Amino acid sequence: EQKIAVKSTAKTIIDLVEADCDVVVTHGNGPQIGMINNAMAALTREVEGQPNTPLSVCVAMSQAYIGYDLQNALHEELLNRGIEHLPTMTMVTQVLVDQNDPGFKNPTKPIGHFMTQEEAEYAEKNYDYVVKEDAGRGYRRVVASPAPKEIIELEAIKGLVGKQLIVACGGGGIPVTKEGNELHGAAAVIDKDWTSSLLAQEIDADVLVILTAVEKVAINFGKENEKWLDEITVTQAKEYVSAGEFAEGSMKPKVEAAIAFAESKKGRVSIITLLEKSKDGIAGKTGTRIVL
């Protein structure tokens, strides 16, 4: 299923390469991190003495697992179009978060399998999980979703822009905290859109393109007065966010991440559009553009 998905994704990304863009690719990992976490948890339950796998390690696994398929699809698509000078690679990427981020005190992001109350109590006692009841369906582990502060491998990524087609910061990055010079994995997941926005700012990109399942952003979504947005200013976008126009965990973080990039420097543009429409979005033919 993933191999099929990345073949179409690769076509979209190589369209941008053919349009003479230097491209850095980020991606989500929602289904994959859930699958990996569930598999590791099942192993812990089945094999006595098997230690629980830290969530940060699961994120690292997902980066390599998705990157492996994605870079192979990109490599194939490049060769199909006669582009032989551009290597592809996946950068296993760590992202620094603040260990005092308020998200750690009140974790809300559900992850992994459903548990009975007895299983939940066992997980809390033996694995230091924070577990909450989930809408009458059982109990699930919840983790923090802290803000990204710094991309640890940033200088390595910067050095490769334009020379290689890089896949980086997958799934929002491996969350780490810092003590002196030592990095420690954190039990958290970082929002992929916020990390993508930070990465785009730090590598001094001109455009942040957030590819999703709709061609444009809408206000009054699903209502009779639904309106699709072409180009809006940062100020307008903030007003729409404040008015509650965008759904939590869906379009809202994408718009907020787009705002953060667009307002970070004059001339920067954020585009939110359909995966298959990225080339048209860059060309200004479709998508929602957010500008300063």
PDB file of C-alpha atoms in Angstrom:
ATOM      1  CA  GLU A   1       0.000   0.000   0.000  1.00  0.00           C
ATOM      2  CA  GLN A   2       2.800   2.407   0.883  1.00  0.00           C
ATOM      3  CA  LYS A   3       4.769   1.543  -2.260  1.00  0.00           C
ATOM      4  CA  ILE A   4       1.719   2.327  -4.386  1.00  0.00           C
ATOM      5  CA  ALA A   5       1.177   5.628  -2.561  1.00  0.00           C
ATOM      6  CA  VAL A   6       4.770   6.839  -2.925  1.00  0.00           C
ATOM      7  CA  LYS A   7       4.784   6.192  -6.687  1.00  0.00           C
ATOM      8  CA  SER A   8       2.145   8.886  -7.211  1.00  0.00           C
ATOM      9  CA  THR A   9       3.804  11.126  -4.622  1.00  0.00           C
ATOM     10  CA  ALA A  10       7.130  10.791  -6.437  1.00  0.00           C
ATOM     11  CA  LYS A  11       5.589  12.006  -9.704  1.00  0.00           C
ATOM     12  CA  THR A  12       4.350  15.141  -7.934  1.00  0.00           C
ATOM     13  CA  ILE A  13       7.728  15.850  -6.337  1.00  0.00           C
ATOM     14  CA  ILE A  14       9.702  15.291  -9.542  1.00  0.00           C
ATOM     15  CA  ASP A  15       7.311  17.692 -11.300  1.00  0.00           C
ATOM     16  CA  LEU A  16       8.786  20.346  -8.996  1.00  0.00           C
ATOM     17  CA  VAL A  17      12.342  19.220  -9.755  1.00  0.00           C
ATOM     18  CA  GLU A  18      11.560  19.574 -13.481  1.00  0.00           C
ATOM     19  CA  ALA A  19      10.216  23.068 -12.728  1.00  0.00           C
ATOM     20  CA  ASP A  20      13.787  23.887 -11.557  1.00  0.00           C
ATOM     21  CA  CYS A  21      13.014  23.872  -7.826  1.00  0.00           C
ATOM     22  CA  ASP A  22      15.459  22.733  -5.163  1.00  0.00           C
ATOM     23  CA  VAL A  23      13.262  20.401  -3.132  1.00  0.00           C
ATOM     24  CA  VAL A  24      13.393  19.149   0.454  1.00  0.00           C
ATOM     25  CA  VAL A  25      10.668  16.637   1.310  1.00  0.00           C
ATOM     26  CA  THR A  26       9.011  16.102   4.672  1.00  0.00           C
ATOM     27  CA  HIS A  27       6.194  13.679   5.470  1.00  0.00           C
ATOM     28  CA  GLY A  28       3.785  12.483   8.127  1.00  0.00           C
ATOM     29  CA  ASN A  29       3.896   9.075   9.795  1.00  0.00           C
ATOM     30  CA  GLY A  30       0.497   8.679  11.492  1.00  0.00           C
ATOM     31  CA  PRO A  31      -0.484   5.167  10.344  1.00  0.00           C
ATOM     32  CA  GLN A  32       3.095   3.909  10.363  1.00  0.00           C
ATOM     33  CA  ILE A  33       3.991   5.086  13.874  1.00  0.00           C
ATOM     34  CA  GLY A  34       0.779   3.506  15.142  1.00  0.00           C
ATOM     35  CA  MET A  35       1.620   0.215  13.471  1.00  0.00           C
ATOM     36  CA  ILE A  36       5.225   0.196  14.738  1.00  0.00           C
ATOM     37  CA  ASN A  37       4.186   1.176  18.264  1.00  0.00           C
ATOM     38  CA  ASN A  38       1.510  -1.546  18.322  1.00  0.00           C
ATOM     39  CA  ALA A  39       3.964  -4.170  17.057  1.00  0.00           C
ATOM     40  CA  MET A  40       6.583  -3.251  19.662  1.00  0.00           C
ATOM     41  CA  ALA A  41       3.961  -3.208  22.431  1.00  0.00           C
ATOM     42  CA  ALA A  42       2.695  -6.644  21.334  1.00  0.00           C
ATOM     43  CA  LEU A  43       6.253  -8.016  21.495  1.00  0.00           C
ATOM     44  CA  THR A  44       6.631  -6.632  25.020  1.00  0.00           C
ATOM     45  CA  ARG A  45       3.388  -8.328  26.104  1.00  0.00           C
ATOM     46  CA  GLU A  46       4.252 -11.665  24.500  1.00  0.00           C
ATOM     47  CA  VAL A  47       7.915 -12.032  25.465  1.00  0.00           C
ATOM     48  CA  GLU A  48       8.637 -11.936  29.172  1.00  0.00           C
ATOM     49  CA  GLY A  49      11.483  -9.576  29.984  1.00  0.00           C
ATOM     50  CA  GLN A  50      11.301  -7.791  26.634  1.00  0.00           C
ATOM     51  CA  PRO A  51      11.743  -4.061  27.378  1.00  0.00           C
ATOM     52  CA  ASN A  52       9.239  -1.573  26.064  1.00  0.00           C
ATOM     53  CA  THR A  53      10.448   0.279  22.939  1.00  0.00           C
ATOM     54  CA  PRO A  54      10.671   4.051  23.460  1.00  0.00           C
ATOM     55  CA  LEU A  55       8.351   6.113  21.273  1.00  0.00           C
ATOM     56  CA  SER A  56      11.307   8.143  19.979  1.00  0.00           C
ATOM     57  CA  VAL A  57      12.816   4.907  18.639  1.00  0.00           C
ATOM     58  CA  CYS A  58       9.503   4.077  16.948  1.00  0.00           C
ATOM     59  CA  VAL A  59       9.599   7.497  15.224  1.00  0.00           C
ATOM     60  CA  ALA A  60      13.153   6.767  14.044  1.00  0.00           C
ATOM     61  CA  MET A  61      11.986   3.427  12.637  1.00  0.00           C
ATOM     62  CA  SER A  62       9.152   5.146  10.795  1.00  0.00           C
ATOM     63  CA  GLN A  63      11.506   7.695   9.226  1.00  0.00           C
ATOM     64  CA  ALA A  64      13.717   4.993   7.743  1.00  0.00           C
ATOM     65  CA  TYR A  65      10.778   2.762   6.767  1.00  0.00           C
ATOM     66  CA  ILE A  66       8.919   5.520   4.915  1.00  0.00           C
ATOM     67  CA  GLY A  67      12.111   7.068   3.564  1.00  0.00           C
ATOM     68  CA  TYR A  68      13.234   3.747   2.127  1.00  0.00           C
ATOM     69  CA  ASP A  69      10.121   3.440  -0.038  1.00  0.00           C
ATOM     70  CA  LEU A  70       9.947   7.145  -0.817  1.00  0.00           C
ATOM     71  CA  GLN A  71      13.540   7.592  -1.942  1.00  0.00           C
ATOM     72  CA  ASN A  72      13.324   4.456  -4.117  1.00  0.00           C
ATOM     73  CA  ALA A  73      10.188   5.828  -5.807  1.00  0.00           C
ATOM     74  CA  LEU A  74      11.885   9.220  -6.285  1.00  0.00           C
ATOM     75  CA  HIS A  75      15.004   7.564  -7.719  1.00  0.00           C
ATOM     76  CA  GLU A  76      12.910   5.549 -10.167  1.00  0.00           C
ATOM     77  CA  GLU A  77      10.876   8.576 -11.267  1.00  0.00           C
ATOM     78  CA  LEU A  78      14.032  10.663 -11.787  1.00  0.00           C
ATOM     79  CA  LEU A  79      15.514   7.983 -14.052  1.00  0.00           C
ATOM     80  CA  ASN A  80      12.193   7.583 -15.898  1.00  0.00           C
ATOM     81  CA  ARG A  81      12.471  11.256 -16.842  1.00  0.00           C
ATOM     82  CA  GLY A  82      16.126  11.087 -17.794  1.00  0.00           C
ATOM     83  CA  ILE A  83      17.369  12.956 -14.707  1.00  0.00           C
ATOM     84  CA  GLU A  84      20.535  11.141 -13.635  1.00  0.00           C
ATOM     85  CA  HIS A  85      22.490  13.817 -11.775  1.00  0.00           C
ATOM     86  CA  LEU A  86      20.322  14.104  -8.636  1.00  0.00           C
ATOM     87  CA  PRO A  87      20.890  11.528  -5.850  1.00  0.00           C
ATOM     88  CA  THR A  88      18.126  10.893  -3.298  1.00  0.00           C
ATOM     89  CA  MET A  89      18.578  10.251   0.403  1.00  0.00           C
ATOM     90  CA  THR A  90      16.703  10.063   3.697  1.00  0.00           C
ATOM     91  CA  MET A  91      18.079  11.988   6.673  1.00  0.00           C
ATOM     92  CA  VAL A  92      17.186  10.452  10.033  1.00  0.00           C
ATOM     93  CA  THR A  93      16.369  13.717  11.773  1.00  0.00           C
ATOM     94  CA  GLN A  94      16.117  14.682  15.431  1.00  0.00           C
ATOM     95  CA  VAL A  95      14.149  17.723  16.576  1.00  0.00           C
ATOM     96  CA  LEU A  96      14.768  19.420  19.907  1.00  0.00           C
ATOM     97  CA  VAL A  97      11.774  20.100  22.135  1.00  0.00           C
ATOM     98  CA  ASP A  98      11.585  21.901  25.476  1.00  0.00           C
ATOM     99  CA  GLN A  99      11.360  19.415  28.333  1.00  0.00           C
ATOM    100  CA  ASN A 100       9.263  22.054  30.135  1.00  0.00           C
ATOM    101  CA  ASP A 101       6.795  22.337  27.243  1.00  0.00           C
ATOM    102  CA  PRO A 102       3.278  22.420  28.762  1.00  0.00           C
ATOM    103  CA  GLY A 103       2.308  19.506  26.503  1.00  0.00           C
ATOM    104  CA  PHE A 104       4.334  17.136  28.718  1.00  0.00           C
ATOM    105  CA  LYS A 105       2.215  18.035  31.753  1.00  0.00           C
ATOM    106  CA  ASN A 106      -1.042  17.390  29.911  1.00  0.00           C
ATOM    107  CA  PRO A 107      -0.465  14.876  27.089  1.00  0.00           C
ATOM    108  CA  THR A 108      -3.457  14.614  24.755  1.00  0.00           C
ATOM    109  CA  LYS A 109      -2.274  12.875  21.565  1.00  0.00           C
ATOM    110  CA  PRO A 110      -3.698   9.305  21.451  1.00  0.00           C
ATOM    111  CA  ILE A 111      -1.406   6.640  20.057  1.00  0.00           C
ATOM    112  CA  GLY A 112      -1.385   2.880  19.760  1.00  0.00           C
ATOM    113  CA  HIS A 113      -3.924   0.173  20.517  1.00  0.00           C
ATOM    114  CA  PHE A 114      -7.039   0.250  22.696  1.00  0.00           C
ATOM    115  CA  MET A 115      -6.738  -1.318  26.141  1.00  0.00           C
ATOM    116  CA  THR A 116      -9.055  -2.582  28.839  1.00  0.00           C
ATOM    117  CA  GLN A 117      -8.945  -0.810  32.192  1.00  0.00           C
ATOM    118  CA  GLU A 118      -6.826  -3.645  33.594  1.00  0.00           C
ATOM    119  CA  GLU A 119      -4.343  -3.423  30.693  1.00  0.00           C
ATOM    120  CA  ALA A 120      -4.230   0.365  31.038  1.00  0.00           C
ATOM    121  CA  GLU A 121      -3.404   0.136  34.748  1.00  0.00           C
ATOM    122  CA  TYR A 122      -0.660  -2.401  33.989  1.00  0.00           C
ATOM    123  CA  ALA A 123       0.826  -0.128  31.291  1.00  0.00           C
ATOM    124  CA  GLU A 124       0.795   2.872  33.601  1.00  0.00           C
ATOM    125  CA  LYS A 125       2.534   0.906  36.360  1.00  0.00           C
ATOM    126  CA  ASN A 126       5.102  -0.970  34.263  1.00  0.00           C
ATOM    127  CA  TYR A 127       5.767   1.300  31.262  1.00  0.00           C
ATOM    128  CA  ASP A 128       5.176   4.772  32.772  1.00  0.00           C
ATOM    129  CA  TYR A 129       2.423   5.361  30.202  1.00  0.00           C
ATOM    130  CA  VAL A 130      -0.137   8.114  30.605  1.00  0.00           C
ATOM    131  CA  VAL A 131      -3.448   6.472  29.689  1.00  0.00           C
ATOM    132  CA  LYS A 132      -6.859   8.057  29.139  1.00  0.00           C
ATOM    133  CA  GLU A 133     -10.301   6.717  28.344  1.00  0.00           C
ATOM    134  CA  ASP A 134     -11.121   7.329  24.665  1.00  0.00           C
ATOM    135  CA  ALA A 135     -14.786   8.153  23.912  1.00  0.00           C
ATOM    136  CA  GLY A 136     -16.166   4.957  25.384  1.00  0.00           C
ATOM    137  CA  ARG A 137     -14.040   2.754  23.111  1.00  0.00           C
ATOM    138  CA  GLY A 138     -11.507   1.747  25.727  1.00  0.00           C
ATOM    139  CA  TYR A 139      -8.260   3.188  27.034  1.00  0.00           C
ATOM    140  CA  ARG A 140      -5.340   4.478  24.970  1.00  0.00           C
ATOM    141  CA  ARG A 141      -1.912   5.824  25.637  1.00  0.00           C
ATOM    142  CA  VAL A 142      -1.642   9.601  25.223  1.00  0.00           C
ATOM    143  CA  VAL A 143       1.598  11.483  24.624  1.00  0.00           C
ATOM    144  CA  ALA A 144       2.683  15.090  24.409  1.00  0.00           C
ATOM    145  CA  SER A 145       2.846  17.046  21.159  1.00  0.00           C
ATOM    146  CA  PRO A 146       5.441  19.724  22.005  1.00  0.00           C
ATOM    147  CA  ALA A 147       6.510  22.568  19.734  1.00  0.00           C
ATOM    148  CA  PRO A 148       9.673  22.001  17.661  1.00  0.00           C
ATOM    149  CA  LYS A 149      12.530  24.273  18.748  1.00  0.00           C
ATOM    150  CA  GLU A 150      15.613  23.223  16.780  1.00  0.00           C
ATOM    151  CA  ILE A 151      16.474  20.738  14.032  1.00  0.00           C
ATOM    152  CA  ILE A 152      19.589  18.931  15.218  1.00  0.00           C
ATOM    153  CA  GLU A 153      20.829  17.878  11.757  1.00  0.00           C
ATOM    154  CA  LEU A 154      20.060  21.281  10.201  1.00  0.00           C
ATOM    155  CA  GLU A 155      23.579  22.054   8.979  1.00  0.00           C
ATOM    156  CA  ALA A 156      23.826  18.660   7.273  1.00  0.00           C
ATOM    157  CA  ILE A 157      20.508  19.314   5.502  1.00  0.00           C
ATOM    158  CA  LYS A 158      21.595  22.817   4.456  1.00  0.00           C
ATOM    159  CA  GLY A 159      24.765  21.408   2.921  1.00  0.00           C
ATOM    160  CA  LEU A 160      22.772  19.047   0.706  1.00  0.00           C
ATOM    161  CA  VAL A 161      20.065  21.403  -0.590  1.00  0.00           C
ATOM    162  CA  GLY A 162      20.361  21.656  -4.366  1.00  0.00           C
ATOM    163  CA  LYS A 163      22.898  18.816  -4.480  1.00  0.00           C
ATOM    164  CA  GLN A 164      20.585  15.987  -3.450  1.00  0.00           C
ATOM    165  CA  LEU A 165      16.865  15.369  -3.192  1.00  0.00           C
ATOM    166  CA  ILE A 166      16.495  15.086   0.589  1.00  0.00           C
ATOM    167  CA  VAL A 167      13.772  13.471   2.691  1.00  0.00           C
ATOM    168  CA  ALA A 168      14.078  14.910   6.208  1.00  0.00           C
ATOM    169  CA  CYS A 169      12.172  15.570   9.444  1.00  0.00           C
ATOM    170  CA  GLY A 170       9.811  12.659   8.793  1.00  0.00           C
ATOM    171  CA  GLY A 171       6.822  12.482  11.115  1.00  0.00           C
ATOM    172  CA  GLY A 172       7.766  15.835  12.637  1.00  0.00           C
ATOM    173  CA  GLY A 173      11.209  14.572  13.602  1.00  0.00           C
ATOM    174  CA  ILE A 174      12.473  12.317  16.394  1.00  0.00           C
ATOM    175  CA  PRO A 175      11.628  14.286  19.563  1.00  0.00           C
ATOM    176  CA  VAL A 176      14.637  14.842  21.816  1.00  0.00           C
ATOM    177  CA  THR A 177      15.513  16.912  24.855  1.00  0.00           C
ATOM    178  CA  LYS A 178      19.000  18.085  25.768  1.00  0.00           C
ATOM    179  CA  GLU A 179      21.103  17.852  28.926  1.00  0.00           C
ATOM    180  CA  GLY A 180      24.507  19.385  28.377  1.00  0.00           C
ATOM    181  CA  ASN A 181      25.711  17.827  25.129  1.00  0.00           C
ATOM    182  CA  GLU A 182      23.573  14.706  25.554  1.00  0.00           C
ATOM    183  CA  LEU A 183      20.325  14.173  23.655  1.00  0.00           C
ATOM    184  CA  HIS A 184      17.509  12.090  25.146  1.00  0.00           C
ATOM    185  CA  GLY A 185      14.532  10.694  23.246  1.00  0.00           C
ATOM    186  CA  ALA A 186      11.188  12.062  24.458  1.00  0.00           C
ATOM    187  CA  ALA A 187       7.849  10.263  24.690  1.00  0.00           C
ATOM    188  CA  ALA A 188       6.140  12.608  22.263  1.00  0.00           C
ATOM    189  CA  VAL A 189       5.110  13.195  18.680  1.00  0.00           C
ATOM    190  CA  ILE A 190       5.778  16.549  17.016  1.00  0.00           C
ATOM    191  CA  ASP A 191       3.310  18.060  14.565  1.00  0.00           C
ATOM    192  CA  LYS A 192       4.727  17.484  11.073  1.00  0.00           C
ATOM    193  CA  ASP A 193       3.409  20.781   9.695  1.00  0.00           C
ATOM    194  CA  TRP A 194       5.082  22.828  12.429  1.00  0.00           C
ATOM    195  CA  THR A 195       8.408  21.051  11.921  1.00  0.00           C
ATOM    196  CA  SER A 196       8.119  21.518   8.143  1.00  0.00           C
ATOM    197  CA  SER A 197       7.544  25.237   8.684  1.00  0.00           C
ATOM    198  CA  LEU A 198      10.583  25.478  10.989  1.00  0.00           C
ATOM    199  CA  LEU A 199      12.756  23.570   8.511  1.00  0.00           C
ATOM    200  CA  ALA A 200      11.625  25.787   5.615  1.00  0.00           C
ATOM    201  CA  GLN A 201      12.519  28.892   7.644  1.00  0.00           C
ATOM    202  CA  GLU A 202      15.911  27.577   8.726  1.00  0.00           C
ATOM    203  CA  ILE A 203      17.056  26.553   5.228  1.00  0.00           C
ATOM    204  CA  ASP A 204      15.828  29.924   3.894  1.00  0.00           C
ATOM    205  CA  ALA A 205      13.303  28.419   1.497  1.00  0.00           C
ATOM    206  CA  ASP A 206      11.248  30.701  -0.730  1.00  0.00           C
ATOM    207  CA  VAL A 207       8.113  28.565  -0.622  1.00  0.00           C
ATOM    208  CA  LEU A 208       6.543  26.144   1.848  1.00  0.00           C
ATOM    209  CA  VAL A 209       4.108  23.793   0.092  1.00  0.00           C
ATOM    210  CA  ILE A 210       1.784  21.781   2.327  1.00  0.00           C
ATOM    211  CA  LEU A 211       0.207  19.012   0.259  1.00  0.00           C
ATOM    212  CA  THR A 212      -3.067  17.623   1.532  1.00  0.00           C
ATOM    213  CA  ALA A 213      -6.379  16.076   0.418  1.00  0.00           C
ATOM    214  CA  VAL A 214      -8.075  19.301  -0.783  1.00  0.00           C
ATOM    215  CA  GLU A 215      -7.125  21.709  -3.557  1.00  0.00           C
ATOM    216  CA  LYS A 216      -7.729  24.842  -1.490  1.00  0.00           C
ATOM    217  CA  VAL A 217      -8.485  25.925   2.059  1.00  0.00           C
ATOM    218  CA  ALA A 218     -12.120  26.837   2.736  1.00  0.00           C
ATOM    219  CA  ILE A 219     -13.979  28.960   5.256  1.00  0.00           C
ATOM    220  CA  ASN A 220     -17.489  27.935   6.291  1.00  0.00           C
ATOM    221  CA  PHE A 221     -16.403  24.455   5.230  1.00  0.00           C
ATOM    222  CA  GLY A 222     -19.313  22.136   4.446  1.00  0.00           C
ATOM    223  CA  LYS A 223     -21.904  24.900   4.793  1.00  0.00           C
ATOM    224  CA  GLU A 224     -24.091  26.598   2.194  1.00  0.00           C
ATOM    225  CA  ASN A 225     -21.860  29.688   2.252  1.00  0.00           C
ATOM    226  CA  GLU A 226     -18.642  27.660   1.858  1.00  0.00           C
ATOM    227  CA  LYS A 227     -15.888  29.730   0.239  1.00  0.00           C
ATOM    228  CA  TRP A 228     -12.600  28.468  -1.198  1.00  0.00           C
ATOM    229  CA  LEU A 229      -9.628  30.771  -0.646  1.00  0.00           C
ATOM    230  CA  ASP A 230      -7.137  31.738  -3.367  1.00  0.00           C
ATOM    231  CA  GLU A 231      -4.709  34.229  -1.808  1.00  0.00           C
ATOM    232  CA  ILE A 232      -4.949  35.637   1.698  1.00  0.00           C
ATOM    233  CA  THR A 233      -2.673  37.686   3.901  1.00  0.00           C
ATOM    234  CA  VAL A 234      -1.160  36.532   7.159  1.00  0.00           C
ATOM    235  CA  THR A 235      -3.525  38.935   8.959  1.00  0.00           C
ATOM    236  CA  GLN A 236      -6.588  37.467   7.253  1.00  0.00           C
ATOM    237  CA  ALA A 237      -5.426  33.931   7.955  1.00  0.00           C
ATOM    238  CA  LYS A 238      -4.968  34.721  11.657  1.00  0.00           C
ATOM    239  CA  GLU A 239      -8.487  36.168  11.789  1.00  0.00           C
ATOM    240  CA  TYR A 240      -9.913  32.985  10.268  1.00  0.00           C
ATOM    241  CA  VAL A 241      -7.982  30.871  12.807  1.00  0.00           C
ATOM    242  CA  SER A 242      -9.273  33.012  15.693  1.00  0.00           C
ATOM    243  CA  ALA A 243     -12.812  32.658  14.369  1.00  0.00           C
ATOM    244  CA  GLY A 244     -12.525  28.854  14.576  1.00  0.00           C
ATOM    245  CA  GLU A 245     -12.784  28.302  10.824  1.00  0.00           C
ATOM    246  CA  PHE A 246     -10.339  25.398  10.743  1.00  0.00           C
ATOM    247  CA  ALA A 247     -10.630  22.019  12.469  1.00  0.00           C
ATOM    248  CA  GLU A 248      -8.232  21.048  15.262  1.00  0.00           C
ATOM    249  CA  GLY A 249      -5.856  18.281  14.236  1.00  0.00           C
ATOM    250  CA  SER A 250      -6.772  18.768  10.577  1.00  0.00           C
ATOM    251  CA  MET A 251      -6.578  22.061   8.685  1.00  0.00           C
ATOM    252  CA  LYS A 252      -5.812  24.308  11.665  1.00  0.00           C
ATOM    253  CA  PRO A 253      -2.185  23.193  12.233  1.00  0.00           C
ATOM    254  CA  LYS A 254      -1.527  23.407   8.485  1.00  0.00           C
ATOM    255  CA  VAL A 255      -2.777  27.008   8.326  1.00  0.00           C
ATOM    256  CA  GLU A 256      -0.911  27.973  11.500  1.00  0.00           C
ATOM    257  CA  ALA A 257       2.330  26.452  10.185  1.00  0.00           C
ATOM    258  CA  ALA A 258       1.794  28.235   6.860  1.00  0.00           C
ATOM    259  CA  ILE A 259       1.271  31.539   8.688  1.00  0.00           C
ATOM    260  CA  ALA A 260       4.478  31.062  10.710  1.00  0.00           C
ATOM    261  CA  PHE A 261       6.515  30.579   7.525  1.00  0.00           C
ATOM    262  CA  ALA A 262       4.890  33.376   5.511  1.00  0.00           C
ATOM    263  CA  GLU A 263       5.372  35.969   8.252  1.00  0.00           C
ATOM    264  CA  SER A 264       8.950  34.936   9.065  1.00  0.00           C
ATOM    265  CA  LYS A 265      10.493  36.942   6.206  1.00  0.00           C
ATOM    266  CA  LYS A 266       9.266  39.271   3.493  1.00  0.00           C
ATOM    267  CA  GLY A 267       8.733  37.508   0.177  1.00  0.00           C
ATOM    268  CA  ARG A 268       8.111  34.047   1.609  1.00  0.00           C
ATOM    269  CA  VAL A 269       4.973  32.290   0.389  1.00  0.00           C
ATOM    270  CA  SER A 270       3.048  29.375   1.866  1.00  0.00           C
ATOM    271  CA  ILE A 271       0.839  27.249  -0.369  1.00  0.00           C
ATOM    272  CA  ILE A 272      -1.723  24.676   0.742  1.00  0.00           C
ATOM    273  CA  THR A 273      -3.040  22.495  -2.054  1.00  0.00           C
ATOM    274  CA  LEU A 274      -3.853  19.010  -3.306  1.00  0.00           C
ATOM    275  CA  LEU A 275      -0.974  16.548  -3.611  1.00  0.00           C
ATOM    276  CA  GLU A 276      -1.448  16.159  -7.370  1.00  0.00           C
ATOM    277  CA  LYS A 277      -1.591  19.946  -7.889  1.00  0.00           C
ATOM    278  CA  SER A 278       1.784  20.955  -6.446  1.00  0.00           C
ATOM    279  CA  LYS A 279       3.230  22.102  -9.778  1.00  0.00           C
ATOM    280  CA  ASP A 280       0.131  24.204 -10.507  1.00  0.00           C
ATOM    281  CA  GLY A 281       0.299  25.558  -6.957  1.00  0.00           C
ATOM    282  CA  ILE A 282       3.906  26.692  -7.397  1.00  0.00           C
ATOM    283  CA  ALA A 283       2.909  28.298 -10.710  1.00  0.00           C
ATOM    284  CA  GLY A 284       0.092  30.222  -8.990  1.00  0.00           C
ATOM    285  CA  LYS A 285      -2.672  28.405 -10.867  1.00  0.00           C
ATOM    286  CA  THR A 286      -4.375  26.828  -7.856  1.00  0.00           C
ATOM    287  CA  GLY A 287      -4.120  26.283  -4.107  1.00  0.00           C
ATOM    288  CA  THR A 288      -4.425  28.725  -1.236  1.00  0.00           C
ATOM    289  CA  ARG A 289      -1.493  31.126  -1.004  1.00  0.00           C
ATOM    290  CA  ILE A 290      -0.672  32.851   2.281  1.00  0.00           C
ATOM    291  CA  VAL A 291       1.504  35.943   1.978  1.00  0.00           C
ATOM    292  CA  LEU A 292       2.761  38.679   4.282  1.00  0.00           C
TER     293      LEU A 292
END
